Short mmCIF file of C-alpha atoms and ligand atoms in Angstrom, two decimals:
data_model
loop_
_atom_site.label_atom_id
_atom_site.label_comp_id
_atom_site.label_asym_id
_atom_site.label_seq_id
_atom_site.Cartn_x
_atom_site.Cartn_y
_atom_site.Cartn_z
CA MET U 15 15.74 49.59 50.72
CA LEU U 16 17.12 51.84 53.43
CA LYS U 17 15.09 52.32 56.62
CA GLU U 18 14.37 55.71 58.02
CA LYS U 19 15.73 56.52 61.44
CA PRO U 20 13.24 58.00 64.00
CA GLY U 21 13.04 61.79 63.60
CA SER U 22 14.22 61.72 60.02
CA GLU U 23 12.78 64.32 57.79
CA ILE U 24 13.75 62.69 54.53
CA PRO U 25 11.59 59.80 53.32
CA GLY U 26 13.42 56.54 52.79
CA ASP U 27 13.12 56.58 48.97
CA SER U 28 14.55 60.06 48.64
CA LEU U 29 17.34 59.16 50.96
CA PHE U 30 18.15 56.14 48.95
CA PHE U 31 18.06 58.17 45.70
CA LEU U 32 20.39 60.87 47.20
CA CYS U 33 22.88 58.12 48.25
CA TYR U 34 22.58 56.32 44.95
CA LYS U 35 23.26 59.37 42.88
CA THR U 36 26.40 60.34 44.79
CA LYS U 37 27.74 56.67 45.13
CA VAL U 38 27.44 56.07 41.45
CA SER U 39 29.41 59.09 40.44
CA SER U 40 32.03 58.23 43.07
CA VAL U 41 32.26 54.64 41.97
CA LEU U 42 32.59 55.60 38.33
CA SER U 43 35.56 57.77 39.05
CA ILE U 44 37.46 55.10 41.01
CA ASN U 45 39.04 53.42 37.93
CA SER U 46 40.72 56.75 37.03
CA ARG U 47 42.17 57.06 40.51
CA CYS U 48 43.62 53.61 41.00
CA THR U 49 46.52 51.53 39.63
CA VAL U 50 44.91 48.08 39.52
CA ILE U 51 47.16 45.11 40.38
CA ILE U 52 46.75 41.84 38.55
CA LYS U 53 45.57 39.23 40.98
CA ARG U 54 47.82 36.77 42.69
CA HIS U 55 47.12 33.73 44.76
CA GLY U 56 48.31 33.07 48.31
CA GLU U 57 50.66 30.06 48.60
CA GLU U 58 50.85 27.29 51.09
CA ALA U 59 53.59 28.89 53.16
CA ASP U 60 51.66 32.22 53.41
CA PHE U 61 48.75 30.33 55.15
CA CYS U 62 50.75 28.00 57.27
CA CYS U 63 52.50 30.73 58.96
CA THR U 64 49.27 32.09 60.48
CA LEU U 65 47.22 29.04 60.83
CA ASN U 66 47.25 25.33 61.67
CA CYS U 67 48.63 23.72 58.41
CA SER U 68 46.14 20.89 58.71
CA VAL U 69 43.31 23.45 58.40
CA TYR U 70 44.77 24.66 55.23
CA PHE U 71 45.06 21.25 53.76
CA SER U 72 41.56 20.19 54.85
CA LEU U 73 40.13 23.16 53.07
CA ASN U 74 42.33 22.54 50.11
CA THR U 75 40.14 20.05 48.23
CA THR U 76 38.83 20.33 44.72
CA ASN U 77 35.34 19.82 46.07
CA VAL U 78 34.40 20.50 49.59
CA ILE U 79 30.83 19.19 48.82
CA ASP U 80 32.22 15.73 47.94
CA GLN U 81 34.40 15.87 51.11
CA ALA U 82 31.52 16.72 53.29
CA LEU U 83 29.45 13.85 51.78
CA GLU U 84 32.29 11.44 52.33
CA LYS U 85 32.59 12.39 56.00
CA GLY U 86 28.79 11.89 56.26
CA ARG U 87 28.24 15.42 57.63
CA HIS U 88 25.62 16.16 55.05
CA SER U 89 22.95 13.98 53.36
CA LYS U 90 22.19 14.38 49.73
CA LYS U 91 18.61 15.44 50.87
CA ASN U 92 20.01 18.35 52.77
CA LYS U 93 18.48 21.60 51.63
CA ASP U 94 21.71 23.61 51.86
CA LEU U 95 23.56 20.95 49.78
CA GLU U 96 20.89 21.17 47.08
CA LYS U 97 21.78 24.92 46.83
CA GLY U 98 25.52 23.94 46.63
CA LEU U 99 26.31 25.01 50.13
CA VAL U 100 28.24 23.05 52.81
CA PHE U 101 28.19 24.27 56.44
CA ILE U 102 31.75 24.23 57.72
CA GLU U 103 31.49 22.36 60.98
CA GLY U 104 32.56 24.08 64.24
CA SER U 105 33.20 27.35 62.44
CA GLY U 106 30.43 29.73 63.65
CA PRO U 107 28.23 30.74 60.77
CA THR U 108 30.42 29.83 57.78
CA TYR U 109 29.37 28.08 54.55
CA ALA U 110 31.45 26.90 51.67
CA THR U 111 30.85 26.00 47.98
CA SER U 112 32.92 24.11 45.63
CA THR U 113 34.90 27.24 44.65
CA THR U 114 35.30 28.75 48.14
CA PHE U 115 38.80 27.56 48.65
CA GLN U 116 40.14 28.99 45.35
CA GLU U 117 38.31 32.26 45.92
CA SER U 118 39.69 32.47 49.33
CA ILE U 119 43.32 32.10 48.41
CA VAL U 120 42.76 34.82 45.70
CA ALA U 121 41.33 37.06 48.53
CA ALA U 122 44.29 36.48 50.69
CA GLY U 123 46.49 36.92 47.70
CA ALA U 124 45.03 40.52 47.31
CA GLY U 125 46.47 41.40 50.68
CA LEU U 126 49.89 40.00 49.71
CA ALA U 127 49.84 41.84 46.39
CA LEU U 128 48.98 45.06 48.22
CA VAL U 129 51.88 44.67 50.64
CA ASP U 130 54.32 43.90 47.85
CA SER U 131 53.18 46.97 45.98
CA VAL U 132 53.26 49.38 49.00
CA VAL U 133 56.73 48.12 49.95
CA ALA U 134 57.97 48.51 46.33
CA ALA U 135 56.49 52.01 46.10
CA SER U 136 58.16 52.90 49.46
CA LYS U 137 61.56 52.32 47.87
CA ILE U 138 61.13 54.95 45.18
CA ASN U 139 58.89 57.40 46.99
CA LYS U 140 59.73 59.37 50.18
CA ASP U 141 56.10 60.03 51.03
CA SER U 142 54.50 56.91 52.78
CA PRO U 143 52.67 55.08 49.95
CA THR U 144 49.30 53.61 50.69
CA GLY U 145 47.00 51.00 48.98
CA PHE U 146 43.49 49.54 49.27
CA ALA U 147 42.42 45.85 48.81
CA LEU U 148 38.78 45.27 48.22
CA ILE U 149 38.48 41.62 49.41
CA ARG U 150 35.82 39.06 49.69
CA PRO U 151 35.45 36.75 51.57
CA PRO U 152 36.53 38.77 54.61
CA GLY U 153 39.02 37.40 57.13
CA HIS U 154 39.16 38.94 60.54
CA HIS U 155 36.93 36.39 62.39
CA ALA U 156 38.96 33.37 60.92
CA ILE U 157 40.95 31.92 63.75
CA PRO U 158 44.25 29.87 63.60
CA GLN U 159 42.22 26.77 64.07
CA GLY U 160 40.06 27.35 61.01
CA PRO U 161 37.19 29.48 59.41
CA MET U 162 34.77 31.33 61.51
CA GLY U 163 32.00 33.97 60.99
CA PHE U 164 31.85 33.99 57.14
CA CYS U 165 35.72 34.21 57.02
CA ILE U 166 37.89 31.43 55.68
CA PHE U 167 41.41 32.75 55.99
CA GLY U 168 42.73 35.61 58.10
CA ASN U 169 43.61 37.89 55.20
CA VAL U 170 45.19 40.72 57.26
CA ALA U 171 47.08 38.26 59.55
CA ILE U 172 48.43 36.60 56.50
CA ALA U 173 49.44 39.99 55.02
CA ALA U 174 51.10 40.86 58.23
CA ARG U 175 53.23 37.76 58.44
CA HIS U 176 54.05 38.19 54.59
CA ALA U 177 55.32 41.76 55.36
CA GLN U 178 57.62 40.37 58.06
CA ARG U 179 58.74 37.15 56.38
CA VAL U 180 59.18 38.25 52.75
CA HIS U 181 59.92 42.04 53.21
CA GLY U 182 61.80 42.01 56.60
CA LEU U 183 59.41 44.50 58.10
CA LYS U 184 59.59 43.80 61.86
CA ARG U 185 56.83 45.85 63.54
CA VAL U 186 53.33 45.54 62.16
CA PHE U 187 50.51 47.79 63.44
CA ILE U 188 46.93 46.48 62.61
CA ILE U 189 43.91 48.78 63.13
CA ASP U 190 40.52 46.93 62.86
CA PHE U 191 37.57 49.44 62.69
CA ASP U 192 34.84 46.89 61.57
CA VAL U 193 31.87 47.05 63.85
CA HIS U 194 32.59 43.52 65.05
CA HIS U 195 35.67 42.34 67.08
CA GLY U 196 38.46 41.06 64.83
CA ASN U 197 38.86 37.85 67.10
CA GLY U 198 40.77 36.03 64.57
CA THR U 199 43.43 38.64 64.14
CA ASN U 200 43.43 39.25 67.97
CA ASP U 201 44.16 35.44 68.56
CA ALA U 202 46.83 35.15 65.81
CA PHE U 203 49.03 37.74 67.46
CA TYR U 204 47.94 37.55 71.07
CA ASP U 205 51.45 36.71 72.33
CA ASP U 206 53.46 38.47 69.68
CA PRO U 207 55.22 41.64 70.68
CA ASP U 208 56.07 42.70 67.12
CA VAL U 209 52.42 42.95 65.96
CA PHE U 210 50.19 45.49 67.55
CA PHE U 211 46.52 44.78 67.15
CA LEU U 212 43.95 47.59 67.91
CA SER U 213 40.23 47.06 67.46
CA PHE U 214 37.41 49.11 68.32
CA HIS U 215 33.93 47.72 67.84
CA GLN U 216 30.40 47.80 69.22
CA ASP U 217 30.26 46.39 72.78
CA GLY U 218 28.47 43.01 72.82
CA SER U 219 28.52 42.49 69.00
CA TYR U 220 29.48 39.22 67.39
CA PRO U 221 31.46 37.15 68.45
CA GLY U 222 31.29 38.59 71.91
CA THR U 223 34.99 38.88 72.53
CA GLY U 224 37.25 42.03 72.52
CA LYS U 225 36.83 43.24 76.06
CA PHE U 226 38.94 45.93 77.72
CA ASP U 227 41.01 43.36 79.56
CA GLU U 228 42.04 41.45 76.49
CA VAL U 229 45.42 43.04 76.19
CA GLY U 230 47.69 40.14 75.01
CA THR U 231 49.77 37.69 76.94
CA GLY U 232 53.37 36.81 77.56
CA ASP U 233 55.72 38.83 75.48
CA GLY U 234 52.76 40.26 73.67
CA GLU U 235 51.14 41.66 76.77
CA GLY U 236 50.16 45.25 75.97
CA THR U 237 50.35 44.85 72.23
CA THR U 238 46.66 44.10 71.95
CA LEU U 239 44.17 46.77 72.48
CA ASN U 240 40.48 46.20 72.48
CA LEU U 241 37.97 49.16 72.82
CA PRO U 242 34.32 48.15 72.97
CA LEU U 243 32.10 51.17 72.32
CA PRO U 244 28.52 51.69 73.48
CA GLU U 245 25.93 51.54 70.76
CA GLY U 246 25.12 54.91 69.27
CA SER U 247 28.76 56.00 69.09
CA GLY U 248 29.50 58.11 66.04
CA ASP U 249 31.67 60.65 64.37
CA THR U 250 32.61 62.55 67.58
CA THR U 251 33.43 59.47 69.45
CA ILE U 252 35.69 58.10 66.66
CA ARG U 253 37.56 61.39 66.19
CA THR U 254 38.35 61.21 69.92
CA VAL U 255 39.38 57.59 69.72
CA PHE U 256 41.55 58.49 66.78
CA ASP U 257 43.32 61.35 68.49
CA GLU U 258 43.52 59.99 72.10
CA VAL U 259 43.97 56.24 71.44
CA ILE U 260 45.07 55.28 67.89
CA VAL U 261 47.58 57.96 67.19
CA PRO U 262 49.46 57.67 70.52
CA CYS U 263 49.58 53.90 70.32
CA ALA U 264 51.00 54.09 66.85
CA GLN U 265 53.52 56.72 67.79
CA ARG U 266 54.62 54.68 70.79
CA PHE U 267 54.84 51.41 68.91
CA LYS U 268 56.75 52.84 65.96
CA PRO U 269 55.57 50.41 63.23
CA ASP U 270 57.34 49.58 59.95
CA ILE U 271 53.87 49.13 58.19
CA ILE U 272 50.28 49.85 59.16
CA LEU U 273 47.48 47.47 57.93
CA VAL U 274 43.90 48.28 58.37
CA SER U 275 40.97 45.83 58.56
CA ALA U 276 38.44 48.22 57.08
CA GLY U 277 34.93 46.91 57.60
CA TYR U 278 32.20 49.50 56.94
CA ASP U 279 29.39 47.82 58.84
CA GLY U 280 29.61 50.47 61.63
CA HIS U 281 28.02 53.02 59.09
CA VAL U 282 24.90 54.61 60.41
CA LEU U 283 22.90 53.17 57.33
CA ASP U 284 24.01 49.58 58.09
CA ASP U 285 21.29 47.93 59.96
CA ILE U 286 23.49 45.06 61.21
CA ALA U 287 24.56 47.02 64.22
CA SER U 288 23.97 50.31 65.99
CA LEU U 289 27.02 52.52 65.59
CA GLN U 290 26.48 55.84 63.85
CA LEU U 291 29.67 56.19 61.79
CA THR U 292 29.37 58.35 58.72
CA THR U 293 31.33 58.58 55.53
CA GLY U 294 32.94 61.59 57.10
CA THR U 295 34.06 59.39 60.00
CA TYR U 296 35.71 56.97 57.53
CA TYR U 297 37.32 59.98 55.85
CA THR U 298 38.89 60.95 59.22
CA LEU U 299 40.06 57.36 59.72
CA ALA U 300 41.59 57.20 56.27
CA SER U 301 44.18 59.79 57.18
CA VAL U 302 46.26 56.69 57.82
CA ALA U 303 45.48 55.48 54.30
CA ASP U 304 45.17 58.26 51.70
CA THR U 305 44.15 55.78 49.01
CA PHE U 306 40.68 55.58 50.61
CA ARG U 307 40.50 59.32 50.56
CA ALA U 308 41.41 59.23 46.90
CA LEU U 309 38.47 56.88 46.30
CA LEU U 310 36.14 59.09 48.13
CA GLY U 311 37.19 62.25 46.20
CA ASP U 312 37.43 65.52 47.91
CA LYS U 313 35.92 66.03 51.38
CA SER U 314 32.85 67.80 50.06
CA LEU U 315 31.89 64.62 48.19
CA ALA U 316 32.28 62.52 51.38
CA SER U 317 29.99 64.93 53.17
CA GLU U 318 27.33 64.48 50.58
CA PHE U 319 26.87 60.92 51.83
CA ASP U 320 26.01 62.02 55.31
CA ASN U 321 22.61 63.28 56.23
CA PRO U 322 22.78 64.85 59.76
CA ASN U 323 19.09 64.39 60.14
CA ILE U 324 19.36 60.72 60.59
CA LEU U 325 21.77 60.83 63.37
CA ASN U 326 20.88 60.51 66.98
CA GLU U 327 22.71 61.96 69.91
CA GLU U 328 25.95 60.08 70.93
CA PRO U 329 26.14 58.56 74.39
CA THR U 330 28.88 61.00 75.41
CA LYS U 331 29.05 59.94 79.13
CA LYS U 332 29.56 56.30 78.34
CA VAL U 333 32.04 57.04 75.58
CA LYS U 334 34.11 59.26 77.84
CA GLN U 335 34.22 56.54 80.49
CA ALA U 336 35.28 53.91 77.89
CA ILE U 337 38.11 56.05 76.44
CA GLN U 338 39.35 57.01 79.95
CA ARG U 339 39.38 53.21 80.91
CA ILE U 340 41.34 52.19 77.87
CA LYS U 341 43.75 55.00 78.29
CA CYS U 342 44.35 54.03 81.85
CA ILE U 343 44.79 50.24 81.04
CA HIS U 344 47.36 51.04 78.29
CA SER U 345 49.06 54.05 79.96
CA LEU U 346 48.14 56.40 77.08
ZN1 ZN V 28 31.65 43.12 60.71
#
């Protein structure tokens, strides 16, 4: 059940009902707005170009539970194991079941199918085509050394390499607007001048990386931009970030394709963190991906999700300082 924010004039139950009503009508209309792509699987080459091949093969077992027992990491009396879960050692909080590997290659395959479709559409359509992949498990915390933070494979990183390797697109721009830092994507391209990684996230959130001075290294210095935002940042903040940071960066980099790690846990109603993004904020961000706008319907529907009574004042002074600092570091 949703919790009320201090000062809210709408009881939690009513708020839940309001959201539920609008969400259901929106979800029901999604099918009529989309072309659904038949699922495909990622292949070995797709994974090995973004992570250590031995990681891929160690995960590629028919039964990770048997593997864990063999290696003596878990005893049969382990409570997690009784539930069919294996903790992936050294991965941050990531568990696997006997089907995790297969599900993860389908998840990564969704990103590849999306890139294939968008590239194919771009050859017959002058307007820049867009698409949307709804993927689980997520990927942006998975590092080249292996799974991390509930992520098995770096889905967007694999899609980026696929765009370059298979479709010959040289320059890839990745925007990550999840409330957490996309450390895995950050690491995968940290020294790569042809992939620009831009993440804004709540300062201090998991996994604690993504500071202002993490800008890339070697040839890739300057093609990683991390903007930690103070808690309480919301719609006004993100509109400013969009206009003064994201757009100038993309215009300067001149990408051949833009990929977005679209996590929605920065929404004001998500208790996992403390940003105040609204559906209207995501509508603004989706101006780089009209497909998401199509899913939301017209803007009036997007605004129906947002109840201004639950929003607190944004930390304007801290936000201004953060944006000035990142503009100075990246000469924007
Ligand atoms: Zn997240």
